[in-house]
PDB file of C-alpha atoms in Angstrom:
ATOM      1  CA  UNK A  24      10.187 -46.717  13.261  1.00 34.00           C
ATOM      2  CA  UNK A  25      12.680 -46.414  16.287  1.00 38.00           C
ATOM      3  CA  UNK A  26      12.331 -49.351  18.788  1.00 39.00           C
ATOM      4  CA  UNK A  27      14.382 -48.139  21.989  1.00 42.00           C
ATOM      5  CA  UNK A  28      16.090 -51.387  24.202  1.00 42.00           C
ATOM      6  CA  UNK A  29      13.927 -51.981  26.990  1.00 42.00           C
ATOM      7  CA  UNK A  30      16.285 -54.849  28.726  1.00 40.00           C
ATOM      8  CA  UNK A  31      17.243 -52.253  31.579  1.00 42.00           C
ATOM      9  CA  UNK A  32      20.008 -54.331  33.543  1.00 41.00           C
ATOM     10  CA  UNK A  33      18.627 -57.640  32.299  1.00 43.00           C
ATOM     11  CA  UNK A  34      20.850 -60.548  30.603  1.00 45.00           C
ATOM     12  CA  UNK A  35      19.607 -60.934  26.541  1.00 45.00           C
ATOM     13  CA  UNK A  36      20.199 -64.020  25.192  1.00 49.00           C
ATOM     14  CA  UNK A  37      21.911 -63.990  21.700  1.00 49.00           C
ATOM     15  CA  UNK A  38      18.982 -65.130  19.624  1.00 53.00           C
ATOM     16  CA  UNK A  39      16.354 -63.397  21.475  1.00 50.00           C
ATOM     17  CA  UNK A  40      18.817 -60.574  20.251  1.00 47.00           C
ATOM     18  CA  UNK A  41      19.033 -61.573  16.976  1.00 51.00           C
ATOM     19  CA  UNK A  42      15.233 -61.962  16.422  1.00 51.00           C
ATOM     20  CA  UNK A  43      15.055 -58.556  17.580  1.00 49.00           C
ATOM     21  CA  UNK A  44      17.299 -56.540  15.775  1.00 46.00           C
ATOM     22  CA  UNK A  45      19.142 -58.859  13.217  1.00 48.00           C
ATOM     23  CA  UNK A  46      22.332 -60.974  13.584  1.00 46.00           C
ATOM     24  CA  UNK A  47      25.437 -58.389  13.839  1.00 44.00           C
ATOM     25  CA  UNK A  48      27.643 -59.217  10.883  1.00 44.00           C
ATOM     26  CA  UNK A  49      31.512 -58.239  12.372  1.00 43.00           C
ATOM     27  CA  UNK A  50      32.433 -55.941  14.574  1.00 42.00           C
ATOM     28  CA  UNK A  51      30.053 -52.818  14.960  1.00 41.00           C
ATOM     29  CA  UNK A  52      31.423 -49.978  16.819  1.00 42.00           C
ATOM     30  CA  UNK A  53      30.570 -46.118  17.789  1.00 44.00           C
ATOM     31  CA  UNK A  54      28.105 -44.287  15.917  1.00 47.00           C
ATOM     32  CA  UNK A  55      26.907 -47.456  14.068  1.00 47.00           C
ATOM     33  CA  UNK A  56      26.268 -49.586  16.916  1.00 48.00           C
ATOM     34  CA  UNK A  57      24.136 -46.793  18.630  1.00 49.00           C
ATOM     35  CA  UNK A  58      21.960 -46.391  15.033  1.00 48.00           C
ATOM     36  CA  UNK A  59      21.740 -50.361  15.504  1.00 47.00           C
ATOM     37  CA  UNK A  60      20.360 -50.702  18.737  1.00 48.00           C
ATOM     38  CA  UNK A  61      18.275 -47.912  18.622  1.00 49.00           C
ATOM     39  CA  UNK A  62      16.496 -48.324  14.982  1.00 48.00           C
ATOM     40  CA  UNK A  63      15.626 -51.576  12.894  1.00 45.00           C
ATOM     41  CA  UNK A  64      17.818 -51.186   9.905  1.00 47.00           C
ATOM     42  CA  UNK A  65      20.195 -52.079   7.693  1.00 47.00           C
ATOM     43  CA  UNK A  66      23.954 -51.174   8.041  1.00 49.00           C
ATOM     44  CA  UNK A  67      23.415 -50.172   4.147  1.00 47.00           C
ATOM     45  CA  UNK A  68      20.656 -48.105   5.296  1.00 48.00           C
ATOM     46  CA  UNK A  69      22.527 -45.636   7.820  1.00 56.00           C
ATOM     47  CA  UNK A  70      23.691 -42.671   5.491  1.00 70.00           C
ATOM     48  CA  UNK A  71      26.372 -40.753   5.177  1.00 75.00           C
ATOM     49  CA  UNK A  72      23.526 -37.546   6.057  1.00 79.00           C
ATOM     50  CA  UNK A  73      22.105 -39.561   9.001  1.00 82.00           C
ATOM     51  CA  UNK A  74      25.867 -39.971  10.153  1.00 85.00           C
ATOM     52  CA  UNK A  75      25.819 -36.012   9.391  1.00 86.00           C
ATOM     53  CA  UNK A  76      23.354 -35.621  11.431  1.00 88.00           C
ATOM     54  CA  UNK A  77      24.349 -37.706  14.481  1.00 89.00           C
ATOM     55  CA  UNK A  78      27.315 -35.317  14.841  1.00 92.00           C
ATOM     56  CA  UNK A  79      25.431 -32.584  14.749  1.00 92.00           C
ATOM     57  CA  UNK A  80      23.352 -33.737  17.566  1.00 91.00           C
ATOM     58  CA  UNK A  81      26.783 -34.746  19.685  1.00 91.00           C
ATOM     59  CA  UNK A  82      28.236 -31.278  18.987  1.00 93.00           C
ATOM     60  CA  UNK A  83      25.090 -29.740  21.071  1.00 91.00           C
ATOM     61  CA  UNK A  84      25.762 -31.854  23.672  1.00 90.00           C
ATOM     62  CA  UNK A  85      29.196 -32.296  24.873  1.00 90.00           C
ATOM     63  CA  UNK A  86      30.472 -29.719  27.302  1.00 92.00           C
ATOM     64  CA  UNK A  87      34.354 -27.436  26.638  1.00 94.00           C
ATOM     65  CA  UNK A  88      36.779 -30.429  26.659  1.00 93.00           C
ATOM     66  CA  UNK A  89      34.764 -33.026  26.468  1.00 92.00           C
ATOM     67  CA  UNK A  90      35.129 -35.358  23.139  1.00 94.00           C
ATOM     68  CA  UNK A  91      33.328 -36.855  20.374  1.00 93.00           C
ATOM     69  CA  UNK A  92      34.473 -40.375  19.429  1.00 93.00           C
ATOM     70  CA  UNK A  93      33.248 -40.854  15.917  1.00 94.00           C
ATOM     71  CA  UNK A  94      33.522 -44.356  14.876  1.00 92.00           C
ATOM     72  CA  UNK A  95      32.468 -46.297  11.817  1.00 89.00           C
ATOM     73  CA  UNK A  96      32.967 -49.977  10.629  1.00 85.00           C
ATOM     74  CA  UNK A  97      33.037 -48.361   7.245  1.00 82.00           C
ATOM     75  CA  UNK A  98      36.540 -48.543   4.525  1.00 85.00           C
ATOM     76  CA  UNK A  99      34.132 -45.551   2.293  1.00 85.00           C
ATOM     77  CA  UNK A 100      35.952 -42.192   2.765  1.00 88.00           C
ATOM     78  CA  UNK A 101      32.606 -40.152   2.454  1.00 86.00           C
ATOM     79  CA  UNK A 102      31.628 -41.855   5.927  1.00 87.00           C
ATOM     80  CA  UNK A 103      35.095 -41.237   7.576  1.00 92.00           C
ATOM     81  CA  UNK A 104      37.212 -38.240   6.925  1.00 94.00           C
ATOM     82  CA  UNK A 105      34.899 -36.480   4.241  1.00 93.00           C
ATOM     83  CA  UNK A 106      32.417 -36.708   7.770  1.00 93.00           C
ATOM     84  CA  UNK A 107      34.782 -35.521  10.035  1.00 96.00           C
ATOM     85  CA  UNK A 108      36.367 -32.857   7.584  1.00 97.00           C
ATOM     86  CA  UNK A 109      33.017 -31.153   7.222  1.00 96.00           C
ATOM     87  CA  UNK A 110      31.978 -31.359  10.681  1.00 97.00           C
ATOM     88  CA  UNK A 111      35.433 -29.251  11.761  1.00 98.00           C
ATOM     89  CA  UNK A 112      34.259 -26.417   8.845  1.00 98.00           C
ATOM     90  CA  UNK A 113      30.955 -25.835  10.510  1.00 97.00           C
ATOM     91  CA  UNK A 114      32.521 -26.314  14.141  1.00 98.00           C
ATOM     92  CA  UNK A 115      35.255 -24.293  14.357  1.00 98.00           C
ATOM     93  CA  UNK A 116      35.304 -25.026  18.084  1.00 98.00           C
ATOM     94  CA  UNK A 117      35.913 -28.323  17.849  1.00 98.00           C
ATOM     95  CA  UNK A 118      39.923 -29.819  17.465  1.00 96.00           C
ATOM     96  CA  UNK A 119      40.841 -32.924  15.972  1.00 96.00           C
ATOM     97  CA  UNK A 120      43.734 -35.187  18.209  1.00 95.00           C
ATOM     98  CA  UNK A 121      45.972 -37.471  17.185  1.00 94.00           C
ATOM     99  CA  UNK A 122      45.452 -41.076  17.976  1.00 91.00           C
ATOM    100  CA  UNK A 123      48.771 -42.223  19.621  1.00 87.00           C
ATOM    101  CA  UNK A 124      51.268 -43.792  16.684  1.00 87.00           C
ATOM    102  CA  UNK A 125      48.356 -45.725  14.602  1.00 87.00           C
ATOM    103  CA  UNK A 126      47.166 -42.483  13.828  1.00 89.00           C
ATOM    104  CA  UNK A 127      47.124 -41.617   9.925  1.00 92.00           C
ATOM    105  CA  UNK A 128      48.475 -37.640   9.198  1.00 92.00           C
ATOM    106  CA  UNK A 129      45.466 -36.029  10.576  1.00 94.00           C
ATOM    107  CA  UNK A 130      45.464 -38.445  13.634  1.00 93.00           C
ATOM    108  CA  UNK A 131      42.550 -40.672  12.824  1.00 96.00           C
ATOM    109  CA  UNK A 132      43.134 -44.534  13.145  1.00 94.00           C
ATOM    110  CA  UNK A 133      42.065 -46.709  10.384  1.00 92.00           C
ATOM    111  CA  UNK A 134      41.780 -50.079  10.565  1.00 91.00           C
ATOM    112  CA  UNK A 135      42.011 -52.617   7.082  1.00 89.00           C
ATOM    113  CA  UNK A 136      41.118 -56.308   7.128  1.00 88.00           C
ATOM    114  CA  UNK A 137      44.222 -56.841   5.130  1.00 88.00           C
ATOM    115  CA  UNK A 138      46.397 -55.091   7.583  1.00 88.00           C
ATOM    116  CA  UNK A 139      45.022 -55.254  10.944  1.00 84.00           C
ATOM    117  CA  UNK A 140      42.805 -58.612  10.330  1.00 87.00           C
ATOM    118  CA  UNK A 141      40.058 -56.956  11.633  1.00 85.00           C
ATOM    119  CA  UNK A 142      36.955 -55.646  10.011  1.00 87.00           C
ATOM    120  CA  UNK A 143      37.403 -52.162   8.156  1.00 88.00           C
ATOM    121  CA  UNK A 144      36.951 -49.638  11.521  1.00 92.00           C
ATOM    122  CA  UNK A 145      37.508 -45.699  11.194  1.00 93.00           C
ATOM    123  CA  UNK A 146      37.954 -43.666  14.845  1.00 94.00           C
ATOM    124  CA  UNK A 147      38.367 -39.798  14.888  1.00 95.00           C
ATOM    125  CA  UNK A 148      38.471 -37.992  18.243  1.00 95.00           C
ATOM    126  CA  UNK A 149      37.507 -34.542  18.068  1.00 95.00           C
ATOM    127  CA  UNK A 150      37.734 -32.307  21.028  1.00 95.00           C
ATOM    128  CA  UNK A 151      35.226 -28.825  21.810  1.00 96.00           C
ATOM    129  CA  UNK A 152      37.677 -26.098  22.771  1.00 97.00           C
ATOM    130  CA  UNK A 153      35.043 -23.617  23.662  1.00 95.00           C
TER     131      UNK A 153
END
């Protein structure tokens, strides 16, 4: 069942939060925050077809040269470049850029908790041409 934020412009405090939508293990960023705000669930539970799916839904709705930031907090390659990958197939229209000199080959940034000392974070910007 989706429960939508009602707190308007209203301070939350942290365990009121907590109660109502689970304590936030690490960083959460992107795509995966949105799912966890708008929807009681698990991080295990958000899929690598509802992650499909929420690029679909951004592709209909950002305008030529506007751009789709898809982020994950996952390391799993079927939920960060396998995603993005398939979503340039089906949307031709749609360029990937490079993320300034952090960028892997195809641009991306990914972040590794043995590396960066962060939690395991995946960014790809993708761009709609026409």
């Amino acid at each position: 069942a989706i429960q939508l934020l009602s707190l308007r412009n209203e301070v939350i405090d942290q365990s009121l939060f907590d109660t109502r939508f689970g304590t936030l293990q690490g960083k959460i960023a992107g795509v995966t925050m949105a799912l966890h705000l708008m929807e009681t669930v698990s991080l295990g539970q958000i899929s690598s077809s509802r992650k499909k799916e929420l690029l679909e839904s951004a592709a209909t709705r950002v305008n030529v040269g506007g751009i789709i930031g898809y982020a994950t907090c996952s390391p799993h390659i079927a939920e960060t470049k396998m995603q993005v990958n398939d979503f340039l197939k089906r949307h031709p229209n749609f360029n990937r850029l490079k993320i300034g000199p952090r960028g892997d080959n195809d641009g991306d940034l990914q972040l590794w908790t043995f590396r960066d000392g962060t939690d395991c974070m995946y960014l790809s910007l993708l761009e709609r041409q026409s």
